[in-house]
Coordinates of C-alpha atoms in Angstrom, one line a residue:
Chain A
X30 CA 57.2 -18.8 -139.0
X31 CA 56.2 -18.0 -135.3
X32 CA 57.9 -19.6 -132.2
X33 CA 59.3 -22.3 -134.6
X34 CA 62.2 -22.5 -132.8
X35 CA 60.1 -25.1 -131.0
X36 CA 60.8 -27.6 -133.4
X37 CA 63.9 -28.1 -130.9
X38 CA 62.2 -29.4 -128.2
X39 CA 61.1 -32.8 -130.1
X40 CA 63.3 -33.4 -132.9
X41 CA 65.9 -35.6 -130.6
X42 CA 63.4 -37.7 -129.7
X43 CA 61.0 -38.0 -133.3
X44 CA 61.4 -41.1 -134.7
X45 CA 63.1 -42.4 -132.6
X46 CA 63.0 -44.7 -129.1
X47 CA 65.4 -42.4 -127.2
X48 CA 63.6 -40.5 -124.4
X49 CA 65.0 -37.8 -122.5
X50 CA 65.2 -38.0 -118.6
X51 CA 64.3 -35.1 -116.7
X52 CA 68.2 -33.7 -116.5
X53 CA 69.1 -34.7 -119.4
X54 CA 66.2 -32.4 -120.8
X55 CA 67.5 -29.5 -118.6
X56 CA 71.0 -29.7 -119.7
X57 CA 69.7 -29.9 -123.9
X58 CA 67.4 -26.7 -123.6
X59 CA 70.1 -25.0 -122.1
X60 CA 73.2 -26.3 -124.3
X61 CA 70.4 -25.5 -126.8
X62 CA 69.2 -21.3 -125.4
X63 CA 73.0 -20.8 -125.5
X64 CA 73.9 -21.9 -128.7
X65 CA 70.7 -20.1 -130.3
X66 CA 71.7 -16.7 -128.5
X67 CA 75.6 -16.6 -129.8
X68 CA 74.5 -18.0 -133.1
X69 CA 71.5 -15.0 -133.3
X70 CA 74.2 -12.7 -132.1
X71 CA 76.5 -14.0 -134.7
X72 CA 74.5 -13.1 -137.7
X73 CA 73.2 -10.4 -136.5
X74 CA 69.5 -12.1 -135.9
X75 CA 67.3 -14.9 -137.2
X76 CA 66.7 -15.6 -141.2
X77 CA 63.2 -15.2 -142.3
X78 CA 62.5 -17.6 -145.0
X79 CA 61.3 -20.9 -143.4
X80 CA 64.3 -22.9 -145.5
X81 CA 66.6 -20.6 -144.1
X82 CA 65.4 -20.7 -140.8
X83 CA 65.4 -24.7 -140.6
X84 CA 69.2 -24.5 -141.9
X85 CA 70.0 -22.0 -139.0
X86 CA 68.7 -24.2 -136.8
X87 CA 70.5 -27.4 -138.2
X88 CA 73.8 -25.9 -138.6
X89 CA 74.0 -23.0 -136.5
X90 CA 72.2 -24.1 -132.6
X91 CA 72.2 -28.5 -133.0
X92 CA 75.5 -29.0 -134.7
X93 CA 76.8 -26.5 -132.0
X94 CA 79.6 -28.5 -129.9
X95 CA 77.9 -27.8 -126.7
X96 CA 74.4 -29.3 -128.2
X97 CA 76.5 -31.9 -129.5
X98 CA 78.4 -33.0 -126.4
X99 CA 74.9 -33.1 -124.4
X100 CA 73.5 -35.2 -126.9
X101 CA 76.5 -37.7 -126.9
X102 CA 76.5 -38.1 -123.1
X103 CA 72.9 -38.4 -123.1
X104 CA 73.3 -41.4 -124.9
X105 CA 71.5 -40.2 -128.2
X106 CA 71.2 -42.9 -131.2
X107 CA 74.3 -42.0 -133.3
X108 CA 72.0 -41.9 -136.3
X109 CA 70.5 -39.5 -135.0
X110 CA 73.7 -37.0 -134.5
X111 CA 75.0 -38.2 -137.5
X112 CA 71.5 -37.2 -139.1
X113 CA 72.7 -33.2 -137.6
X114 CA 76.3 -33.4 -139.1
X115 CA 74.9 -34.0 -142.4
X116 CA 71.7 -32.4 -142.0
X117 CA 69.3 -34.6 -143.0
X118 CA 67.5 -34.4 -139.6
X119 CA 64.0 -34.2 -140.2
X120 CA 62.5 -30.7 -138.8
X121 CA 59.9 -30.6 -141.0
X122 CA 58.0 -33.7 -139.2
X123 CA 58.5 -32.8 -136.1
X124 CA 56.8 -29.2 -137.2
X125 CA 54.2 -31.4 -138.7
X126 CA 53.2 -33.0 -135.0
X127 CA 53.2 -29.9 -133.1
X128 CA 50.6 -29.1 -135.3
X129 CA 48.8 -31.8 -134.4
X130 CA 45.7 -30.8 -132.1
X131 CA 42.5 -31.4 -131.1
X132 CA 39.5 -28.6 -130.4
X133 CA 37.2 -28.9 -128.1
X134 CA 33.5 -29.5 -128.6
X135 CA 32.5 -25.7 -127.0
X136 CA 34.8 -24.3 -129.6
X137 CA 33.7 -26.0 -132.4
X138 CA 30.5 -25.1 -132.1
X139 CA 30.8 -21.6 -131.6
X140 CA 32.7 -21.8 -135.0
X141 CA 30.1 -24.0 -136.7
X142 CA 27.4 -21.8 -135.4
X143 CA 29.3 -18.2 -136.0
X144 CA 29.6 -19.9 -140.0
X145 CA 26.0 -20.6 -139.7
X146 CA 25.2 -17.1 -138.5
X147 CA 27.3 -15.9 -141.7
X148 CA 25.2 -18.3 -143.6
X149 CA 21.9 -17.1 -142.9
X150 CA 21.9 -13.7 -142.7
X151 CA 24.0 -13.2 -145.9
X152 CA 21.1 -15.1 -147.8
X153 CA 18.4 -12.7 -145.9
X154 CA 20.2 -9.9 -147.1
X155 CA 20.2 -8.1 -150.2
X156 CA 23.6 -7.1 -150.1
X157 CA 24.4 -10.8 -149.8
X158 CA 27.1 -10.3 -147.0
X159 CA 27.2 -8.9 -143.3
X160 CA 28.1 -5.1 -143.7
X161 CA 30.9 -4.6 -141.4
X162 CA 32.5 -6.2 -138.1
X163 CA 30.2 -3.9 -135.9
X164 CA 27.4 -6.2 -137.1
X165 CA 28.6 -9.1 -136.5
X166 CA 29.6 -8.1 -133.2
X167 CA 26.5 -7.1 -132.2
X168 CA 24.5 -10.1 -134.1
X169 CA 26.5 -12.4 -132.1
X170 CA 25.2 -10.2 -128.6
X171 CA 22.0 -10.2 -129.8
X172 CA 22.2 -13.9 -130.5
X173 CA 23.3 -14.5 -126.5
X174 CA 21.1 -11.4 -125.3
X175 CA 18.4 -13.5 -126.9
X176 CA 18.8 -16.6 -124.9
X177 CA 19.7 -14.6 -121.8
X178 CA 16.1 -13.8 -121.9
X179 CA 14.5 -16.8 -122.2
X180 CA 13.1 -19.3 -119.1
X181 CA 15.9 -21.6 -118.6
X182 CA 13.2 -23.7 -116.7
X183 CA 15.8 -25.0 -114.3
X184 CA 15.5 -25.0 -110.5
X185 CA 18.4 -22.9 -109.8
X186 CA 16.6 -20.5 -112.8
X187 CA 20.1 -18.6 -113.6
X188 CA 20.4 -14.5 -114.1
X189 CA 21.6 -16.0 -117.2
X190 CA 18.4 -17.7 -118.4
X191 CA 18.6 -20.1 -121.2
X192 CA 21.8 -18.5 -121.9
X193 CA 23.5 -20.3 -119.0
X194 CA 22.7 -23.9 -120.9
X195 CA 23.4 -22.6 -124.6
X196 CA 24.7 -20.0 -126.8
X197 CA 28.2 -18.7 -127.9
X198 CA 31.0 -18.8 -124.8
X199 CA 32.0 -15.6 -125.7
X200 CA 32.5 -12.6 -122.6
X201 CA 31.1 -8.9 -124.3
X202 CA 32.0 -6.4 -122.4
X203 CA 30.9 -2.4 -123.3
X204 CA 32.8 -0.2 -125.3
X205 CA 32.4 2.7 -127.2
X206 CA 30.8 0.9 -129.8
X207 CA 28.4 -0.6 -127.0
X208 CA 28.8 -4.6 -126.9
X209 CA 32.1 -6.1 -128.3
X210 CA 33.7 -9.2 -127.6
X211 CA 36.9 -9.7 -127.8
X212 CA 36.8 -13.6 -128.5
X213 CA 34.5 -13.1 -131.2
X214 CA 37.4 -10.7 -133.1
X215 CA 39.6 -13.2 -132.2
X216 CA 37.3 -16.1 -133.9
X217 CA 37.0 -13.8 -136.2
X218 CA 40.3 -14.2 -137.4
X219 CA 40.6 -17.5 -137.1
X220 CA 38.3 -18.1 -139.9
X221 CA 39.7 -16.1 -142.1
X222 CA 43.0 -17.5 -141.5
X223 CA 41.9 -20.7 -142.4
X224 CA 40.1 -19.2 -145.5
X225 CA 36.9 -19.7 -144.6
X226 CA 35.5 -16.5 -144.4
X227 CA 36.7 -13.6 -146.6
X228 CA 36.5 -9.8 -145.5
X229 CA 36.5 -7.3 -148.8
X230 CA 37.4 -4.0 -147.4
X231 CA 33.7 -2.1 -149.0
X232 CA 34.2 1.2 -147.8
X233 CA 36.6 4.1 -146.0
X234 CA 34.5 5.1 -143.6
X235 CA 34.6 3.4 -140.6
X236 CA 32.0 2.3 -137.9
X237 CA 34.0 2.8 -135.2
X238 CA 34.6 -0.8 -134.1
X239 CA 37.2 -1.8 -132.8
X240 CA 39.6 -2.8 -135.7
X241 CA 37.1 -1.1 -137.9
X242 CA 37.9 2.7 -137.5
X243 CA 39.3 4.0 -140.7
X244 CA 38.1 1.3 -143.0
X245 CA 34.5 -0.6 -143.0
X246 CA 35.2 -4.7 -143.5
X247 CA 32.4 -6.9 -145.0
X248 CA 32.0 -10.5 -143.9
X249 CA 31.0 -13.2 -146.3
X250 CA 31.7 -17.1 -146.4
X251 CA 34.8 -18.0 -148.8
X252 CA 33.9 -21.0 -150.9
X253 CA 35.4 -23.4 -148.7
X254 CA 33.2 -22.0 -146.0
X255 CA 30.1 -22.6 -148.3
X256 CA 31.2 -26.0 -148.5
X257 CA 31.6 -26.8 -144.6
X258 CA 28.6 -25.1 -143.7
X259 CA 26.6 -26.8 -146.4
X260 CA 28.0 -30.4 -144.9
X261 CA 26.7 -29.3 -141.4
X262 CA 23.2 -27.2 -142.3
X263 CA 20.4 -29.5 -142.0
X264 CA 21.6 -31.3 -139.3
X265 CA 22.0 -28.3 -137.0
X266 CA 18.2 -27.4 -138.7
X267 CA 17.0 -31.1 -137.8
X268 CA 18.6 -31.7 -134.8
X269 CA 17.0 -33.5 -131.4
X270 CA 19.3 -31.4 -129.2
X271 CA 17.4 -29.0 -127.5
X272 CA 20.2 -27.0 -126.6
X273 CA 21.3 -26.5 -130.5
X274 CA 17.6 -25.9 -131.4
X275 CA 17.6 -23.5 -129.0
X276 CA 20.4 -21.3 -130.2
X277 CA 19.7 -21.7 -133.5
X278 CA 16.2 -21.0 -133.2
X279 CA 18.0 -17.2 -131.3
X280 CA 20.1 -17.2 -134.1
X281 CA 17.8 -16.9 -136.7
X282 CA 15.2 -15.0 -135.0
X283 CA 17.9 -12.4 -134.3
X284 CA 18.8 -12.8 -137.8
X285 CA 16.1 -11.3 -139.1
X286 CA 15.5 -8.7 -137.0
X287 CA 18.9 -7.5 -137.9
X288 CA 18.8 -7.7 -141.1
X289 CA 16.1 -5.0 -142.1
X290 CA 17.8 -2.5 -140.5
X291 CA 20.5 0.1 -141.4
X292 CA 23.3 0.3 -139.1
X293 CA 21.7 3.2 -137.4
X294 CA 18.6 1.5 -136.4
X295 CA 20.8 -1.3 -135.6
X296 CA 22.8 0.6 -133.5
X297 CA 19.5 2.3 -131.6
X298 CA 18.0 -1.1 -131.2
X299 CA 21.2 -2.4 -129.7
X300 CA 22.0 0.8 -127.5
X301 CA 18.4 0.8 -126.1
X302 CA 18.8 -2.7 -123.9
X303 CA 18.7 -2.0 -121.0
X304 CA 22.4 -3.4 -119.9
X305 CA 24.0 -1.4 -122.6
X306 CA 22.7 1.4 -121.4
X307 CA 23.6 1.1 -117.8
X308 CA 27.0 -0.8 -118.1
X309 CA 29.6 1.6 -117.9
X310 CA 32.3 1.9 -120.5
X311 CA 34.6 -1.6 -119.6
X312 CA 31.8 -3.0 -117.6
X313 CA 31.0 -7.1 -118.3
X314 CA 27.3 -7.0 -120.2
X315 CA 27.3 -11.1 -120.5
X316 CA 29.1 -13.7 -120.7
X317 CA 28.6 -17.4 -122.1
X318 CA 27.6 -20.5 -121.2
X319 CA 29.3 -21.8 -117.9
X320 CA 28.0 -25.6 -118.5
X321 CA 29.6 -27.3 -121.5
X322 CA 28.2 -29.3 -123.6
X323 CA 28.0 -32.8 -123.9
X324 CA 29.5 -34.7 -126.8
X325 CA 26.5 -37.0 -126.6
X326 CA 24.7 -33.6 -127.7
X327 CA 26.5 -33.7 -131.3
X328 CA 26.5 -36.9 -132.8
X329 CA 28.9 -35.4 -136.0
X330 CA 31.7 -33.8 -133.3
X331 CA 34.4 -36.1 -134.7
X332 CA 33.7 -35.3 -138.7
X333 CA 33.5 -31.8 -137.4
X334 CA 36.2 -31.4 -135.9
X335 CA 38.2 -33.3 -139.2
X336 CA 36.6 -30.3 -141.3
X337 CA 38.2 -27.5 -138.7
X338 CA 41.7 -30.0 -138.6
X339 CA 41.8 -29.7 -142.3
X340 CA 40.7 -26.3 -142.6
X341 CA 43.8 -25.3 -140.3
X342 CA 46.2 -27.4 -141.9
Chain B
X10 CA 51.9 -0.6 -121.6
X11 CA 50.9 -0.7 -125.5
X12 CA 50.2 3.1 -126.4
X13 CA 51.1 3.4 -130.2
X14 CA 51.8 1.8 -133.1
X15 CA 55.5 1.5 -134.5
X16 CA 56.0 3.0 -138.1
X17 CA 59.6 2.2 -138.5
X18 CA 61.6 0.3 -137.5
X19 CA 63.7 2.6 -135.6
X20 CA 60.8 3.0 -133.6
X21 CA 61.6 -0.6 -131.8
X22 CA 64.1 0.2 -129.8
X23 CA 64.7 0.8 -127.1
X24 CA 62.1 -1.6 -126.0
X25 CA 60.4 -2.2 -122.8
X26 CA 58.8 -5.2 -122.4
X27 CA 56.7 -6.6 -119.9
X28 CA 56.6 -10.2 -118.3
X29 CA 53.1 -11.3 -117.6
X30 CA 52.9 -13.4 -114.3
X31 CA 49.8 -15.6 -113.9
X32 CA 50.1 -17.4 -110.4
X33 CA 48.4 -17.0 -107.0
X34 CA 52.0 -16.8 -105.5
X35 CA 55.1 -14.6 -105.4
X36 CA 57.6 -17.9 -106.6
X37 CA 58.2 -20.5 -108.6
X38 CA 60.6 -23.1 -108.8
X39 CA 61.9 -21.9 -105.6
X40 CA 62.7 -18.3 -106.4
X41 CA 60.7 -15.1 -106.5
X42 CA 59.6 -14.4 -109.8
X43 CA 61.1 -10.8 -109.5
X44 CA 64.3 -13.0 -109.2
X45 CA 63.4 -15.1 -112.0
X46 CA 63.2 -12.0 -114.4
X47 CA 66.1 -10.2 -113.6
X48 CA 67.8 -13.9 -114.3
X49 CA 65.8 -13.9 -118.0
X50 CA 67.0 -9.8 -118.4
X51 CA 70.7 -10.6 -117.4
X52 CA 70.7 -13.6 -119.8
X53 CA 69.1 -11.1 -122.9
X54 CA 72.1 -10.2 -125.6
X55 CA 72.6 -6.8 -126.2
X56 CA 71.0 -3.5 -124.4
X57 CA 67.8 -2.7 -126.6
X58 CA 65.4 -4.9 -124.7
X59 CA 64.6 -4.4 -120.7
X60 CA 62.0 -6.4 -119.2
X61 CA 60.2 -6.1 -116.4
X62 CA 57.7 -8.4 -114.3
X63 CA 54.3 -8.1 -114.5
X64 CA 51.8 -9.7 -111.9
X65 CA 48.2 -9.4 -113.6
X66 CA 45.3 -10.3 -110.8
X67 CA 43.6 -13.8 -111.4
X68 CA 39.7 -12.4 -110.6
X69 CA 40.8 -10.4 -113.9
X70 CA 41.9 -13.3 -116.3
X71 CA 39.5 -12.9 -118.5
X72 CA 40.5 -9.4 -119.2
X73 CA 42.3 -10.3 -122.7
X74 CA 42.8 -6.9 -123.6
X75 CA 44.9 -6.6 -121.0
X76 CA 46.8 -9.7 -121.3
X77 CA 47.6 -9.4 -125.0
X78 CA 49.7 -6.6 -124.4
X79 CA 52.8 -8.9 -122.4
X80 CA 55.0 -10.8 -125.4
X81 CA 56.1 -13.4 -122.9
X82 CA 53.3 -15.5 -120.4
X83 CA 54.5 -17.4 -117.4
X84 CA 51.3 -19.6 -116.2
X85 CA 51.5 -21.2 -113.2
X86 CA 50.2 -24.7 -114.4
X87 CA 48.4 -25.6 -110.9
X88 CA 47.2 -22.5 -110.2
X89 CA 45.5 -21.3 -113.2
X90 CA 45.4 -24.3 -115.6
X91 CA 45.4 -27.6 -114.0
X92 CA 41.5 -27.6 -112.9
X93 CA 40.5 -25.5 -115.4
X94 CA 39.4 -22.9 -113.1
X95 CA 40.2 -20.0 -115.9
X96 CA 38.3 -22.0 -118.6
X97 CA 39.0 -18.3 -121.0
X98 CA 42.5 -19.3 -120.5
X99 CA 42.5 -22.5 -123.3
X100 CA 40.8 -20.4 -125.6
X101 CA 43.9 -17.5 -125.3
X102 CA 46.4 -20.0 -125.6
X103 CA 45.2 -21.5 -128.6
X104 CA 47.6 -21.0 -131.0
X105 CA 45.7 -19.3 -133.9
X106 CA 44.2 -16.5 -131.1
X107 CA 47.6 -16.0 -129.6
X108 CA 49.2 -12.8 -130.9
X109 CA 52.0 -14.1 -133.1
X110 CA 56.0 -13.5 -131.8
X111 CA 54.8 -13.8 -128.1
X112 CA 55.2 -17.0 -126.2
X113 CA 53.3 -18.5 -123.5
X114 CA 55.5 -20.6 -120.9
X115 CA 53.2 -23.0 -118.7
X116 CA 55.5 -24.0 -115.5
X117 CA 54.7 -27.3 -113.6
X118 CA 56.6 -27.5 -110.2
X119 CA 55.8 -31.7 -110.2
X120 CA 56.2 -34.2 -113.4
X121 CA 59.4 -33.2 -114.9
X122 CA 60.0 -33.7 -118.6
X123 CA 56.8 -36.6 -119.2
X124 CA 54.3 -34.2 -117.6
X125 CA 55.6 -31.1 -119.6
X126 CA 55.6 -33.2 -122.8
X127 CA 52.2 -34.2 -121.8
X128 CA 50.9 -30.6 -121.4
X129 CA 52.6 -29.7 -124.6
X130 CA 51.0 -31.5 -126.6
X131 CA 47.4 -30.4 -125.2
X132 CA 48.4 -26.5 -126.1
X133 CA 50.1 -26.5 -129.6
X134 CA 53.0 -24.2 -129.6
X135 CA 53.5 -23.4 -125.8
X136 CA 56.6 -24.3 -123.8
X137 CA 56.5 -25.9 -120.5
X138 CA 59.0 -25.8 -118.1
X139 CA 60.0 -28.1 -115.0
X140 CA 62.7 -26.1 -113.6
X141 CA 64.4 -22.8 -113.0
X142 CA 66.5 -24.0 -115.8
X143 CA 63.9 -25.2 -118.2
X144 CA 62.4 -21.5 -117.9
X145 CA 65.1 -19.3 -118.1
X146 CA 66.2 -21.1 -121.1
X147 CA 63.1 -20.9 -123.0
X148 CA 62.8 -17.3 -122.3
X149 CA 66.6 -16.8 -123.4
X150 CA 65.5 -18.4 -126.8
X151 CA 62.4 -16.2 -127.2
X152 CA 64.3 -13.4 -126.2
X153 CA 67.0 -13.7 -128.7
X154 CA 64.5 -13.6 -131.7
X155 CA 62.1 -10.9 -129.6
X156 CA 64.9 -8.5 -129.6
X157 CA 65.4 -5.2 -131.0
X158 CA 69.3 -5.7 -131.1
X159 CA 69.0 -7.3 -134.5
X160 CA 66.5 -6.6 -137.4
X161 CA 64.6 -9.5 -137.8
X162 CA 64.3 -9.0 -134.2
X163 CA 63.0 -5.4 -134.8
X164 CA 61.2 -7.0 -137.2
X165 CA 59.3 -9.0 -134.8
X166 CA 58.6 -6.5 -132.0
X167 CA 57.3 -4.0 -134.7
X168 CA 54.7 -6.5 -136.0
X169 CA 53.7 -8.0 -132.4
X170 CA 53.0 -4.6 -131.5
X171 CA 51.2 -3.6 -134.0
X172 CA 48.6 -6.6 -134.2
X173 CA 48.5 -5.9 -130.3
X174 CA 47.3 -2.5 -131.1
X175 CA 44.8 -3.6 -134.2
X176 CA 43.0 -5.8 -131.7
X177 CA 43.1 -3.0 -128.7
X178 CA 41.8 -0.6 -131.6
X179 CA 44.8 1.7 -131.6

């Protein structure tokens, strides 16, 4: 229940042909700021529960008389203030459309391809999951590092190599724990809040990650992220775009490297590149692709992105 | 800026908090933004919460780390967002990456309320404001919930500050 207070902005105008004009706007959202700080100050803060909250809101900031009295001069549909007075205004909808958003075709692949990556080297391995968040950190550089290295056969022929045409968009900068990436932990997380990924805790030692210091986090796919990944497989395996070949040809090459070696030899192989090893702590080792991709290069982009839509929901 | 994690929460408050300023300019809507937040701190209820502006260098955007640890955004939409010459910028703003209780408020200086509606609806859960009155209000709203004076408020500045520490790895 983050930021709901949003909900505020819309709800006059949900469902209903009334449109506010530039000052009318301004003069709600302030009516509005004004009756949510007294009413805030009145009970001593916000409730928590989402019911709660949506009542506060109803009774407490729109039914205020300043809201009100904006809302009347503004010339908004009596069914609609009446809908306040007896609270039967529908919040919930209007919650419902600001949820409503589209990714873009960079970001769902690196989500596609990061499930993928979770995919395949859980199957290599014997411990049927990736060990910690330091590996996947540093599978993911490897992944790019990869690509970084190969002949990007262009004109131009970018520092970058292939790397500047393909890969995951993600910055890594060095830290203690050599390459992390900061949009990779926070991609991370986005899985697993839409329960595609799970991460057992498996051990109190940690690997000193970031987010990984005191306690050692496996990575596996959740069932629902068997499922997607399974819908998506062989046509990232079959595909004509060179560009996904590519980086899933990196991908699994990287893959099993990795996976036959501990996290020490991991961590030697990893350290021993030559940018990690002459980036200073903070320094930028690599960063993504700066040309996007084409949606002509994914002919499943819009049952792809459905699969993400639903998995947020 | 973000040094420990908060236990209890007593720990909360006082609570300084820091404005993050994304623009290549000093103003906005006609007024300095140093203007703009001592508005936003004079319309804040109680005395638990100062805030202070916070003017973080473009060439450094993509310095997230950095970024994270400001509960309230101000993003000049022309400047930064417009031509998507911070493309790292869409990805922070997505809603399920930013760091729950802060709030990101995009500020257009032409289009009024269609353009803002417009923009809103690209970024889920941002505001946008058109005027110096569109602004300050939004902020007064986040503010009332973001502040220490109350519990739930407590509440909320003790959990934003502790995910901003899990991801900085305090």
């Amino acid at each position: 229940m983050t930021n709901e207070w949003k909900v505020l902005t819309r709800v006059i105008e949900h469902g209903s042909e009334f449109q506010f004009t530039d000052e009318t706007y301004e003069r709600y959202i302030t009516a509005v700021s004004e009756a949510y700080a007294d009413a805030t100050s009145r009970h001593e803060g916000t409730p928590r529960t989402e019911e709660e909250y949506h009542s506060f809101l109803i009774e407490e900031v729109l039914s205020d008389s300043r809201v009100i009295e904006v809302l009347e001069e503004s010339e908004v549909p009596a069914s609609k203030i009446s809908s306040i007075h007896d609270g039967t205004i529908d919040l919930e909808s209007s919650v419902n459309q600001w949820n409503e958003i589209r990714f873009t075709l960079d970001e769902l692949l690196d989500l596609l391809m990061l499930l993928k990556l979770i995919r395949d080297y859980t199957e290599s391995s014997s411990l049927n999951k990736i060990e910690s968040r330091y590996r996947l950190q540093k599978l993911v550089y490897l992944v790019n590092h990869n690509l970084m290295n190969q002949e990007d056969y262009s004109i131009d022929n970018s520092r970058f190599g292939l790397l500047s045409k393909t890969g995951y968009r993600y910055r890594y900068s060095k830290r203690e724990s050599g390459p992390y990436s900061e949009e990779v932990y926070e991609d991370k997380n986005r899985l697993f809040a839409w329960s595609l990924i799970d991460e057992p805790v498996t051990g109190s030692d940690g690997t000193g990650e970031v987010a990984e210091r005191n306690q050692r986090y496996a990575i596996e796919l959740s069932a629902q992220g068997e499922i997607m990944v399974e819908r998506f497989y062989d046509r990232i395996e079959r595909t004509d775009s060179f560009i996904i070949s590519a980086w899933n040809q990196a991908q699994t090459e990287e893959i099993q490297k990795a996976v036959q070696m501990n996290r020490s030899e991991l961590k030697e192989h990893v350290n021993q590149i030559e940018g990690v090893q002459t980036t200073d702590q903070g320094g930028e080792l690599l960063i993504g692709p700066e040309k996007k991709f084409q949606e002509t290069d994914i002919e499943y982009l819009e049952e792809l992105r459905g699969e993400f839509e639903h998995a947020r929901a | 800026m973000i040094e420990e994690r908060y236990d209890n929460l007593s720990d909360t408050s006082p609570h300084e908090q820091y404005l993050l300023i994304l623009s290549e300019s000093e103003t906005c809507f006609g007024s300095e933004y140093t203007d703009l937040a001592s508005e936003i701190q004079d319309r804040i209820n109680g005395d638990a919460l100062t805030i202070q502006e916070y003017f973080h260098p473009l060439e450094d955007v993509t310095n997230s780390s950095r970024l994270i640890q400001n509960s309230v955004w101000l993003i000049h939409w022309d400047e930064c967002l417009k031509n998507q010459d911070y493309p790292c910028l869409d990805s922070f703003l997505d809603q399920s990456m930013f760091p729950n209780y802060a709030e990101a408020i995009i500020c257009i200086e032409s289009g009024g309320y269609q353009k803002a509606k417009e923009i809103e609806r690209k970024y889920r859960g941002i505001s946008v404001a058109y005027s110096k009155d569109t602004l300050i209000s939004c902020a007064k709203i986040h503010f009332s919930d973001f502040n220490p004076t109350y519990t739930s408020g407590k509440e909320r500045v003790k959990s934003w500050n502790n995910e901003i520490c899990e991801r900085l790895g305090i």
